[in-house]
PDB file of C-alpha atoms in Angstrom:
ATOM      1  CA  UNK A  10       0.911 -62.476  47.286  1.00  0.00           C
ATOM      2  CA  UNK A  11      -2.862 -63.089  48.107  1.00  0.00           C
ATOM      3  CA  UNK A  12      -5.443 -64.338  45.913  1.00  0.00           C
ATOM      4  CA  UNK A  13      -7.315 -61.108  45.300  1.00  0.00           C
ATOM      5  CA  UNK A  14      -3.685 -58.990  43.951  1.00  0.00           C
ATOM      6  CA  UNK A  15      -3.467 -61.770  41.967  1.00  0.00           C
ATOM      7  CA  UNK A  16      -6.935 -61.015  40.182  1.00  0.00           C
ATOM      8  CA  UNK A  17      -6.251 -57.407  40.097  1.00  0.00           C
ATOM      9  CA  UNK A  18      -3.388 -58.246  38.245  1.00  0.00           C
ATOM     10  CA  UNK A  19      -4.820 -60.154  35.889  1.00  0.00           C
ATOM     11  CA  UNK A  20      -8.100 -58.102  35.072  1.00  0.00           C
ATOM     12  CA  UNK A  21      -5.546 -55.066  35.073  1.00  0.00           C
ATOM     13  CA  UNK A  22      -3.598 -56.667  33.081  1.00  0.00           C
ATOM     14  CA  UNK A  23      -6.289 -58.008  30.135  1.00  0.00           C
ATOM     15  CA  UNK A  24      -8.181 -54.637  30.075  1.00  0.00           C
ATOM     16  CA  UNK A  25      -5.198 -52.259  29.594  1.00  0.00           C
ATOM     17  CA  UNK A  26      -4.408 -54.193  27.257  1.00  0.00           C
ATOM     18  CA  UNK A  27      -7.196 -54.641  25.050  1.00  0.00           C
ATOM     19  CA  UNK A  28      -7.742 -50.661  25.888  1.00  0.00           C
ATOM     20  CA  UNK A  29      -4.213 -49.712  24.502  1.00  0.00           C
ATOM     21  CA  UNK A  30      -4.451 -52.547  21.882  1.00  0.00           C
ATOM     22  CA  UNK A  31      -7.766 -50.771  20.848  1.00  0.00           C
ATOM     23  CA  UNK A  32      -7.176 -47.725  20.686  1.00  0.00           C
ATOM     24  CA  UNK A  33      -3.836 -47.768  18.409  1.00  0.00           C
ATOM     25  CA  UNK A  34      -5.582 -50.064  16.250  1.00  0.00           C
ATOM     26  CA  UNK A  35      -8.142 -47.375  15.852  1.00  0.00           C
ATOM     27  CA  UNK A  36      -5.468 -44.601  15.566  1.00  0.00           C
ATOM     28  CA  UNK A  37      -3.143 -46.485  12.845  1.00  0.00           C
ATOM     29  CA  UNK A  38      -5.871 -47.902  11.034  1.00  0.00           C
ATOM     30  CA  UNK A  39      -9.321 -47.205  11.187  1.00  0.00           C
ATOM     31  CA  UNK A  40      -9.318 -43.783  11.316  1.00  0.00           C
ATOM     32  CA  UNK A  41      -6.265 -43.104   8.520  1.00  0.00           C
ATOM     33  CA  UNK A  42      -9.490 -45.755   6.460  1.00  0.00           C
ATOM     34  CA  UNK A  43     -12.349 -43.063   7.419  1.00  0.00           C
ATOM     35  CA  UNK A  44     -10.217 -40.415   6.419  1.00  0.00           C
ATOM     36  CA  UNK A  45      -9.874 -41.627   2.887  1.00  0.00           C
ATOM     37  CA  UNK A  46     -13.153 -42.915   2.598  1.00  0.00           C
ATOM     38  CA  UNK A  47     -12.001 -46.749   2.509  1.00  0.00           C
ATOM     39  CA  UNK A  48     -14.288 -47.838   5.147  1.00  0.00           C
ATOM     40  CA  UNK A  49     -18.179 -47.627   5.204  1.00  0.00           C
ATOM     41  CA  UNK A  50     -20.004 -45.369   7.908  1.00  0.00           C
ATOM     42  CA  UNK A  51     -22.036 -48.303   9.639  1.00  0.00           C
ATOM     43  CA  UNK A  52     -18.687 -50.330   9.813  1.00  0.00           C
ATOM     44  CA  UNK A  53     -16.832 -46.943  11.628  1.00  0.00           C
ATOM     45  CA  UNK A  54     -19.946 -46.306  13.512  1.00  0.00           C
ATOM     46  CA  UNK A  55     -19.478 -49.766  14.813  1.00  0.00           C
ATOM     47  CA  UNK A  56     -15.685 -49.990  15.525  1.00  0.00           C
ATOM     48  CA  UNK A  57     -15.654 -46.389  17.710  1.00  0.00           C
ATOM     49  CA  UNK A  58     -18.462 -47.478  19.220  1.00  0.00           C
ATOM     50  CA  UNK A  59     -16.943 -50.080  20.617  1.00  0.00           C
ATOM     51  CA  UNK A  60     -13.917 -48.207  21.330  1.00  0.00           C
ATOM     52  CA  UNK A  61     -15.735 -45.759  23.214  1.00  0.00           C
ATOM     53  CA  UNK A  62     -17.553 -49.063  25.065  1.00  0.00           C
ATOM     54  CA  UNK A  63     -14.075 -51.091  25.396  1.00  0.00           C
ATOM     55  CA  UNK A  64     -12.606 -47.253  27.007  1.00  0.00           C
ATOM     56  CA  UNK A  65     -15.508 -46.843  29.655  1.00  0.00           C
ATOM     57  CA  UNK A  66     -15.869 -50.470  30.546  1.00  0.00           C
ATOM     58  CA  UNK A  67     -11.581 -50.416  31.334  1.00  0.00           C
ATOM     59  CA  UNK A  68     -11.865 -46.442  33.345  1.00  0.00           C
ATOM     60  CA  UNK A  69     -13.565 -48.718  35.686  1.00  0.00           C
ATOM     61  CA  UNK A  70     -11.738 -51.564  35.398  1.00  0.00           C
ATOM     62  CA  UNK A  71      -8.365 -50.373  35.707  1.00  0.00           C
ATOM     63  CA  UNK A  72      -9.741 -47.542  38.481  1.00  0.00           C
ATOM     64  CA  UNK A  73     -11.022 -50.554  40.684  1.00  0.00           C
ATOM     65  CA  UNK A  74      -7.949 -52.573  40.321  1.00  0.00           C
ATOM     66  CA  UNK A  75      -5.217 -50.231  39.816  1.00  0.00           C
ATOM     67  CA  UNK A  76      -6.990 -48.617  43.347  1.00  0.00           C
ATOM     68  CA  UNK A  77      -6.544 -51.808  45.132  1.00  0.00           C
ATOM     69  CA  UNK A  78      -2.564 -52.455  44.160  1.00  0.00           C
ATOM     70  CA  UNK A  79      -1.247 -49.002  44.547  1.00  0.00           C
ATOM     71  CA  UNK A  80      -4.109 -49.005  48.378  1.00  0.00           C
ATOM     72  CA  UNK A  81      -1.687 -52.818  48.759  1.00  0.00           C
ATOM     73  CA  UNK A  82       1.695 -52.150  47.569  1.00  0.00           C
ATOM     74  CA  UNK A  83       2.119 -49.020  48.375  1.00  0.00           C
ATOM     75  CA  UNK A  84       1.808 -45.630  50.834  1.00  0.00           C
ATOM     76  CA  UNK A  85       1.625 -42.182  50.293  1.00  0.00           C
ATOM     77  CA  UNK A  86       5.264 -41.852  50.775  1.00  0.00           C
ATOM     78  CA  UNK A  87       6.623 -44.684  47.976  1.00  0.00           C
ATOM     79  CA  UNK A  88       4.130 -43.379  45.335  1.00  0.00           C
ATOM     80  CA  UNK A  89       5.301 -39.840  45.766  1.00  0.00           C
ATOM     81  CA  UNK A  90       9.510 -40.670  46.449  1.00  0.00           C
ATOM     82  CA  UNK A  91      10.420 -43.744  44.684  1.00  0.00           C
ATOM     83  CA  UNK A  92      10.618 -43.506  40.915  1.00  0.00           C
ATOM     84  CA  UNK A  93       8.049 -46.869  41.471  1.00  0.00           C
ATOM     85  CA  UNK A  94       5.436 -44.768  42.407  1.00  0.00           C
ATOM     86  CA  UNK A  95       6.415 -42.056  40.059  1.00  0.00           C
ATOM     87  CA  UNK A  96       5.845 -44.818  37.370  1.00  0.00           C
ATOM     88  CA  UNK A  97       2.407 -45.593  39.116  1.00  0.00           C
ATOM     89  CA  UNK A  98       1.446 -42.263  39.156  1.00  0.00           C
ATOM     90  CA  UNK A  99       2.381 -40.869  35.463  1.00  0.00           C
ATOM     91  CA  UNK A 100       0.437 -43.853  34.371  1.00  0.00           C
ATOM     92  CA  UNK A 101      -2.831 -42.937  36.306  1.00  0.00           C
ATOM     93  CA  UNK A 102      -2.094 -39.413  34.659  1.00  0.00           C
ATOM     94  CA  UNK A 103      -1.754 -40.778  30.944  1.00  0.00           C
ATOM     95  CA  UNK A 104      -4.478 -43.099  31.203  1.00  0.00           C
ATOM     96  CA  UNK A 105      -6.890 -40.583  32.648  1.00  0.00           C
ATOM     97  CA  UNK A 106      -5.701 -38.609  30.118  1.00  0.00           C
ATOM     98  CA  UNK A 107      -5.640 -41.431  27.314  1.00  0.00           C
ATOM     99  CA  UNK A 108      -9.318 -41.469  28.002  1.00  0.00           C
ATOM    100  CA  UNK A 109     -10.572 -38.153  27.633  1.00  0.00           C
ATOM    101  CA  UNK A 110      -8.544 -38.043  24.356  1.00  0.00           C
ATOM    102  CA  UNK A 111     -10.909 -40.989  23.262  1.00  0.00           C
ATOM    103  CA  UNK A 112     -13.953 -39.772  24.656  1.00  0.00           C
ATOM    104  CA  UNK A 113     -13.664 -36.121  22.893  1.00  0.00           C
ATOM    105  CA  UNK A 114     -12.727 -38.322  19.412  1.00  0.00           C
ATOM    106  CA  UNK A 115     -15.710 -40.314  19.818  1.00  0.00           C
ATOM    107  CA  UNK A 116     -18.008 -36.752  20.827  1.00  0.00           C
ATOM    108  CA  UNK A 117     -16.320 -35.465  17.311  1.00  0.00           C
ATOM    109  CA  UNK A 118     -17.409 -38.243  15.794  1.00  0.00           C
ATOM    110  CA  UNK A 119     -20.726 -39.269  16.901  1.00  0.00           C
ATOM    111  CA  UNK A 120     -21.530 -36.094  15.779  1.00  0.00           C
ATOM    112  CA  UNK A 121     -20.501 -36.312  11.644  1.00  0.00           C
ATOM    113  CA  UNK A 122     -21.515 -39.779  11.801  1.00  0.00           C
ATOM    114  CA  UNK A 123     -25.527 -39.076  12.118  1.00  0.00           C
ATOM    115  CA  UNK A 124     -24.943 -35.752   9.418  1.00  0.00           C
ATOM    116  CA  UNK A 125     -24.033 -39.129   7.575  1.00  0.00           C
ATOM    117  CA  UNK A 126     -20.602 -37.248   7.059  1.00  0.00           C
ATOM    118  CA  UNK A 127     -16.922 -39.632   7.307  1.00  0.00           C
ATOM    119  CA  UNK A 128     -14.284 -38.015   5.860  1.00  0.00           C
ATOM    120  CA  UNK A 129     -14.462 -34.876   7.923  1.00  0.00           C
ATOM    121  CA  UNK A 130     -15.223 -35.965  10.928  1.00  0.00           C
ATOM    122  CA  UNK A 131     -12.648 -38.915  11.040  1.00  0.00           C
ATOM    123  CA  UNK A 132     -10.329 -35.942  10.013  1.00  0.00           C
ATOM    124  CA  UNK A 133     -11.463 -33.673  12.519  1.00  0.00           C
ATOM    125  CA  UNK A 134     -11.235 -36.463  15.218  1.00  0.00           C
ATOM    126  CA  UNK A 135      -7.485 -37.680  13.798  1.00  0.00           C
ATOM    127  CA  UNK A 136      -5.549 -35.538  16.561  1.00  0.00           C
ATOM    128  CA  UNK A 137      -6.972 -36.504  19.367  1.00  0.00           C
ATOM    129  CA  UNK A 138      -6.465 -40.505  18.209  1.00  0.00           C
ATOM    130  CA  UNK A 139      -3.022 -39.718  17.304  1.00  0.00           C
ATOM    131  CA  UNK A 140      -2.387 -38.259  20.967  1.00  0.00           C
ATOM    132  CA  UNK A 141      -3.940 -41.369  22.658  1.00  0.00           C
ATOM    133  CA  UNK A 142      -1.858 -43.522  20.550  1.00  0.00           C
ATOM    134  CA  UNK A 143       1.053 -41.949  21.672  1.00  0.00           C
ATOM    135  CA  UNK A 144      -0.158 -42.022  25.484  1.00  0.00           C
ATOM    136  CA  UNK A 145      -0.971 -45.922  25.006  1.00  0.00           C
ATOM    137  CA  UNK A 146       3.092 -46.766  23.749  1.00  0.00           C
ATOM    138  CA  UNK A 147       3.902 -44.699  26.528  1.00  0.00           C
ATOM    139  CA  UNK A 148       1.579 -46.734  29.229  1.00  0.00           C
ATOM    140  CA  UNK A 149       2.993 -49.899  27.317  1.00  0.00           C
ATOM    141  CA  UNK A 150       6.155 -48.350  28.023  1.00  0.00           C
ATOM    142  CA  UNK A 151       5.818 -47.358  32.137  1.00  0.00           C
ATOM    143  CA  UNK A 152       4.299 -50.674  32.378  1.00  0.00           C
ATOM    144  CA  UNK A 153       7.439 -52.768  31.282  1.00  0.00           C
ATOM    145  CA  UNK A 154       9.184 -50.293  33.426  1.00  0.00           C
ATOM    146  CA  UNK A 155       6.775 -51.161  36.908  1.00  0.00           C
ATOM    147  CA  UNK A 156       7.347 -55.477  35.591  1.00  0.00           C
ATOM    148  CA  UNK A 157      11.368 -54.862  35.764  1.00  0.00           C
ATOM    149  CA  UNK A 158      12.660 -56.280  38.884  1.00  0.00           C
ATOM    150  CA  UNK A 159      14.691 -53.091  39.355  1.00  0.00           C
ATOM    151  CA  UNK A 160      15.075 -49.708  37.566  1.00  0.00           C
ATOM    152  CA  UNK A 161      17.823 -48.662  36.012  1.00  0.00           C
ATOM    153  CA  UNK A 162      17.164 -45.531  37.815  1.00  0.00           C
TER     154      UNK A 162
END
């Protein structure tokens, strides 16, 4: 393995871990606290704004590093015709969907928070955060399967 590929793996894993962890944290702990009114508008805005920033930065890094890995390790035939290739393509689809869900949730939150509301925008964003959390878990499962030396299927 070359240095470029090794750096790509490290950056990819760091940003993927930060993104999936951030999504799960907001979906499971921060947003429910906002729905219950147990967190202030400013703190909630700061956390969800940070998640949006992390999501956007991760989009760039994951696209570049994942593209480098796919271009180095796979051909079109192995991407479309093998189990590992299907996992890579599935990861790409889930990652794009999760990013979109976080952007929609952030949009719903910004409008309400700017109007001084908390619970209502948090409730409106909840299904998007939950769906993103499910995708985050599925992405981690997918990554675990890709890390296995041999696929069970």
